[in-house]
Coordinates of C-alpha atoms in Angstrom, one line a residue:
X1 CA 22.9 4.8 26.9
X2 CA 24.9 1.6 26.5
X3 CA 23.2 -0.1 29.6
X4 CA 19.8 1.1 28.3
X5 CA 20.5 -0.6 24.9
X6 CA 21.6 -3.8 26.6
X7 CA 18.5 -3.9 28.7
X8 CA 16.3 -3.2 25.7
X9 CA 18.1 -6.0 23.8
X10 CA 17.4 -8.5 26.6
X11 CA 13.8 -7.4 26.7
X12 CA 13.5 -7.8 22.9
X13 CA 15.0 -11.3 23.0
X14 CA 12.6 -12.3 25.8
X15 CA 9.4 -11.1 24.1
X16 CA 10.5 -12.5 20.8
X17 CA 11.1 -15.9 22.3
X18 CA 7.8 -15.8 24.1
X19 CA 6.0 -14.7 21.0
X20 CA 7.5 -17.6 19.0
X21 CA 6.5 -20.0 21.7
X22 CA 2.9 -18.8 21.6
X23 CA 2.9 -19.1 17.8
X24 CA 4.1 -22.7 18.0
X25 CA 1.5 -23.4 20.6
X26 CA -1.0 -23.0 17.7
X27 CA -1.4 -25.4 14.8
X28 CA 1.3 -24.5 12.2
X29 CA 0.5 -27.7 10.2
X30 CA -3.1 -26.5 9.7
X31 CA -1.8 -23.3 8.3
X32 CA 0.6 -25.2 6.1
X33 CA -2.3 -27.3 4.8
X34 CA -4.3 -24.1 4.1
X35 CA -1.5 -22.7 2.0
X36 CA -1.0 -25.9 0.1
X37 CA -4.5 -25.5 -1.2
X38 CA -3.6 -22.0 -2.4
X39 CA -0.2 -22.7 -4.0
X40 CA -1.1 -20.8 -7.2
X41 CA -1.6 -17.5 -5.4
X42 CA 1.2 -17.7 -2.8
X43 CA 3.6 -15.7 -5.0
X44 CA 1.1 -12.9 -5.4
X45 CA 0.3 -12.8 -1.7
X46 CA 4.0 -12.7 -0.9
X47 CA 4.5 -9.9 -3.4
X48 CA 1.7 -7.9 -1.8
X49 CA 3.1 -8.7 1.7
X50 CA 6.4 -7.3 0.5
X51 CA 4.9 -4.3 -1.3
X52 CA 3.1 -3.1 1.9
X53 CA 6.3 -2.6 4.0
X54 CA 8.2 -1.4 1.0
X55 CA 5.8 1.5 0.6
X56 CA 5.7 2.1 4.3
X57 CA 9.6 2.1 4.3
X58 CA 9.6 4.6 1.4
X59 CA 7.3 7.0 3.4
X60 CA 9.4 6.5 6.5
X61 CA 12.7 7.2 4.8
X62 CA 11.2 10.2 3.0
X63 CA 10.1 11.7 6.3
X64 CA 13.6 11.3 7.8
X65 CA 15.2 12.8 4.6
X66 CA 12.9 15.8 4.7
X67 CA 13.8 16.4 8.4
X68 CA 17.5 16.4 7.5
X69 CA 18.4 12.8 8.3
X70 CA 20.0 10.8 5.5
X71 CA 17.9 7.6 5.1
X72 CA 17.6 6.7 1.4
X73 CA 20.4 4.2 1.5
X74 CA 21.2 0.7 2.8
X75 CA 21.5 2.1 6.4
X76 CA 18.0 3.5 6.2
X77 CA 16.6 0.2 4.8
X78 CA 18.2 -1.8 7.5
X79 CA 17.1 0.7 10.2
X80 CA 13.5 0.4 9.0
X81 CA 13.7 -3.4 8.9
X82 CA 15.3 -3.5 12.3
X83 CA 12.2 -2.1 13.7
X84 CA 10.4 -5.3 12.7
X85 CA 12.5 -7.1 15.3
X86 CA 10.5 -5.2 17.9
X87 CA 7.0 -6.2 16.6
X88 CA 6.3 -8.1 19.8
X89 CA 7.1 -5.2 22.1
X90 CA 4.0 -3.6 23.6
X91 CA 2.7 -0.1 22.9
X92 CA 4.6 0.3 19.6
X93 CA 7.9 0.4 21.5
X94 CA 9.6 -1.4 18.7
X95 CA 9.5 1.8 16.7
X96 CA 12.2 3.2 19.0
X97 CA 14.7 0.7 17.5
X98 CA 14.7 2.8 14.3
X99 CA 15.7 6.2 15.7
X100 CA 18.2 4.5 18.0
X101 CA 19.7 2.8 14.9
X102 CA 20.0 6.1 13.1
X103 CA 21.6 7.6 16.2
X104 CA 24.2 4.8 16.4
X105 CA 24.9 5.2 12.7
X106 CA 25.6 8.9 13.4
X107 CA 22.8 10.1 11.2
X108 CA 21.5 12.6 13.7
X109 CA 21.0 13.4 17.4
X110 CA 18.6 11.4 19.5
X111 CA 16.1 14.2 19.9
X112 CA 16.1 14.8 16.2
X113 CA 15.7 11.1 15.3
X114 CA 12.9 10.7 17.8
X115 CA 11.0 13.7 16.4
X116 CA 11.4 12.2 12.9
X117 CA 10.0 8.9 14.1
X118 CA 7.1 10.6 15.8
X119 CA 6.2 12.5 12.6
X120 CA 6.5 9.2 10.6
X121 CA 4.1 7.5 13.0
X122 CA 1.6 10.4 12.7
X123 CA 1.7 10.3 8.9
X124 CA 1.3 6.5 8.8
X125 CA -1.7 6.7 11.2
X126 CA -3.2 9.5 9.1
X127 CA -2.8 7.4 6.0
X128 CA -4.7 4.4 7.4
X129 CA -7.5 6.6 8.7
X130 CA -7.8 8.4 5.4
X131 CA -8.1 5.0 3.7
X132 CA -10.8 3.8 6.1
X133 CA -12.7 7.1 5.7
X134 CA -12.5 6.7 1.9
X135 CA -13.8 3.2 2.0
X136 CA -16.7 4.1 4.3
X137 CA -17.6 7.1 2.0
X138 CA -17.4 4.8 -1.0
X139 CA -20.3 2.9 0.4
X140 CA -22.4 6.0 0.2
X141 CA -21.1 7.1 -3.3
X142 CA -17.9 6.2 -5.1
X143 CA -17.1 9.9 -5.8
X144 CA -17.2 10.7 -2.1
X145 CA -14.2 8.4 -1.4
X146 CA -11.5 10.9 -2.5
X147 CA -13.2 13.8 -0.7
X148 CA -13.3 11.8 2.5
X149 CA -9.6 10.8 2.3
X150 CA -8.6 14.4 1.5
X151 CA -10.7 15.7 4.4
X152 CA -8.9 13.4 6.9
X153 CA -5.6 14.4 5.5
X154 CA -6.4 18.1 5.5
X155 CA -7.4 18.0 9.2
X156 CA -4.3 16.1 10.2
X157 CA -2.0 18.4 8.3
X158 CA -3.8 21.5 9.7
X159 CA -3.3 20.2 13.3
X160 CA 0.3 19.3 12.6
X161 CA 0.9 22.8 11.3
X162 CA -0.8 24.3 14.4
X163 CA 1.2 22.1 16.7
X164 CA 4.4 23.1 15.0
X165 CA 3.5 26.7 15.5
X166 CA 2.8 26.1 19.3
X167 CA 6.1 24.3 19.7
X168 CA 8.3 26.9 18.0
X169 CA 11.2 27.9 20.2
X170 CA 10.9 24.8 22.5
X171 CA 13.0 21.6 22.6
X172 CA 10.2 19.8 20.8
X173 CA 10.2 22.3 17.9
X174 CA 9.0 20.9 14.6
X175 CA 9.7 22.3 11.1
X176 CA 6.8 24.6 10.1
X177 CA 7.6 24.1 6.5
X178 CA 6.9 20.4 6.7
X179 CA 3.1 20.0 6.9
X180 CA 1.4 22.0 4.1
X181 CA 3.6 20.7 1.3
X182 CA 2.9 18.5 -1.7
X183 CA 5.7 16.2 -0.6
X184 CA 3.8 15.4 2.7
X185 CA 0.7 14.6 0.7
X186 CA 2.8 12.3 -1.6
X187 CA 4.1 10.5 1.5
X188 CA 0.6 9.9 2.7
X189 CA -0.5 8.6 -0.7
X190 CA 2.4 6.2 -0.8
X191 CA 1.6 4.9 2.7
X192 CA -2.1 4.6 1.8
X193 CA -1.0 2.5 -1.1
X194 CA 0.8 0.2 1.3
X195 CA -2.3 -0.2 3.4
X196 CA -4.2 -1.1 0.2
X197 CA -1.6 -3.8 -0.6
X198 CA -2.1 -5.1 3.0
X199 CA -5.9 -5.4 2.4
X200 CA -5.4 -6.9 -1.0
X201 CA -3.2 -9.6 0.4
X202 CA -6.0 -10.4 2.9
X203 CA -8.5 -10.6 0.0
X204 CA -6.4 -13.1 -1.8
X205 CA -6.1 -15.3 1.3
X206 CA -9.9 -15.4 1.9
X207 CA -11.0 -15.4 -1.7
X208 CA -12.6 -18.7 -2.7
X209 CA -13.7 -19.6 0.9
X210 CA -17.4 -20.3 1.4
X211 CA -19.2 -17.1 2.2
X212 CA -19.6 -13.7 0.6
X213 CA -16.2 -12.1 1.1
X214 CA -15.4 -9.2 -1.3
X215 CA -12.6 -6.8 -2.0
X216 CA -14.2 -3.9 0.0
X217 CA -14.4 -6.1 3.1
X218 CA -10.8 -7.1 2.9
X219 CA -9.5 -3.6 2.2
X220 CA -11.5 -2.2 5.2
X221 CA -11.1 -4.9 7.8
X222 CA -7.4 -5.8 7.4
X223 CA -6.2 -2.2 8.1
X224 CA -8.9 -1.7 10.7
X225 CA -7.7 -4.9 12.5
X226 CA -4.1 -3.5 12.5
X227 CA -5.3 -0.2 13.9
X228 CA -7.2 -2.0 16.7
X229 CA -4.1 -4.0 17.5
X230 CA -2.0 -0.9 17.8
X231 CA -4.6 0.9 19.9
X232 CA -4.8 -1.9 22.5
X233 CA -1.1 -1.6 23.2
X234 CA -0.8 -5.4 23.2
X235 CA 2.5 -6.9 21.9
X236 CA 2.1 -7.0 18.2
X237 CA -1.6 -6.5 18.7
X238 CA -1.7 -10.3 19.2
X239 CA -5.2 -11.4 20.2
X240 CA -7.0 -8.2 19.3
X241 CA -5.9 -8.2 15.6
X242 CA -6.7 -11.9 15.2
X243 CA -10.0 -11.6 17.0
X244 CA -11.1 -8.6 14.9
X245 CA -10.1 -10.4 11.7
X246 CA -12.0 -13.5 12.8
X247 CA -15.1 -11.4 13.6
X248 CA -14.9 -9.8 10.2
X249 CA -14.8 -13.2 8.5
X250 CA -17.9 -14.1 10.4
X251 CA -19.6 -11.0 9.1
X252 CA -18.7 -12.2 5.6
X253 CA -20.5 -15.5 6.5
X254 CA -17.3 -17.5 6.2
X255 CA -17.8 -20.8 8.2
X256 CA -16.1 -21.1 11.6
X257 CA -13.8 -24.0 10.6
X258 CA -12.0 -21.7 8.1
X259 CA -11.4 -18.8 10.5
X260 CA -8.3 -20.0 12.4
X261 CA -6.4 -21.1 9.4
X262 CA -7.3 -18.1 7.2
X263 CA -6.4 -15.6 9.9
X264 CA -3.3 -17.6 11.0
X265 CA -2.1 -17.9 7.4
X266 CA -2.6 -14.2 6.8
X267 CA -0.8 -13.2 10.0
X268 CA 2.0 -15.6 9.3
X269 CA 2.8 -14.0 6.0
X270 CA 2.2 -10.3 7.0
X271 CA 3.4 -10.4 10.6
X272 CA 5.4 -13.4 11.8
X273 CA 7.7 -13.7 8.8
X274 CA 9.1 -10.2 9.5
X275 CA 10.5 -11.1 12.9
X276 CA 13.5 -13.0 11.6
X277 CA 14.0 -10.4 8.9
X278 CA 14.1 -7.7 11.6
X279 CA 16.6 -9.6 13.6
X280 CA 18.9 -10.0 10.6
X281 CA 18.7 -6.3 9.9
X282 CA 19.4 -5.5 13.5
X283 CA 22.5 -7.7 13.4
X284 CA 23.7 -6.0 10.2
X285 CA 23.4 -2.6 11.9
X286 CA 25.1 -3.7 15.0
X287 CA 28.1 -4.8 13.0
X288 CA 28.1 -1.5 11.0
X289 CA 27.9 0.5 14.2
X290 CA 30.8 -1.4 15.7
X291 CA 32.9 -0.7 12.6
X292 CA 31.9 2.9 12.7
X293 CA 32.8 3.3 16.4
X294 CA 36.1 1.5 15.7
X295 CA 37.0 4.0 13.0
X296 CA 35.9 6.9 15.2

């Protein structure tokens, strides 16, 4: 396990360095100029950019707690943030940092932590698809939006319950009392609210640009771009996410000259700024783990 962690750390350092290099190959000054023109809204955009992961972290810690792993404390917060250090790893491999952190902090066994992370990923994915379904249904009729979201959630929870039943008695066993519970619905609502904050941040970034951007577009296209980035398996969804966001801005008839700086500014504040925060949290956890192992 120690050699595996060392190898993973070297890989993480490598992909982070390469990602930062690619970021600097762009035009950071153009993004800075873009934000200078939006000084008045920067605090609100930052607030939304913080609210999004804060709500996701709440859902993540709640899942771990419900599966018997203590997470609602500073260790849980740092473990969640440490996962942000792995944003540039492909195929969502950065999520493995969190269960490994909880393992090192002696919060649970590896298999137990990995199952908690898998359940958390499923619920986060369900929440974004529920939001997208609600937004599409809203176009047909506003009252259809809640029904569409609940339908997606109901299907996901039903399948989760069925899978838990199938895995009973195996090493992959999941708690059968987890899925059809109001607490699970509450976790999904909390995480949906995080996605709404993500879309609202995008709206503030593009509001005022030439074109016909509206709140619905931002709420739909920003989470959809994130989903596409994850689905491609690309490191951080880089390329796919930006490309989809750029295409969505063209659909809003925003002129081409605004695309790069608008998308770049949004990704800077919702993606790139979390890399150093993740590394700081990872360092904090490594020191805590070293002290814990020394005591042990």
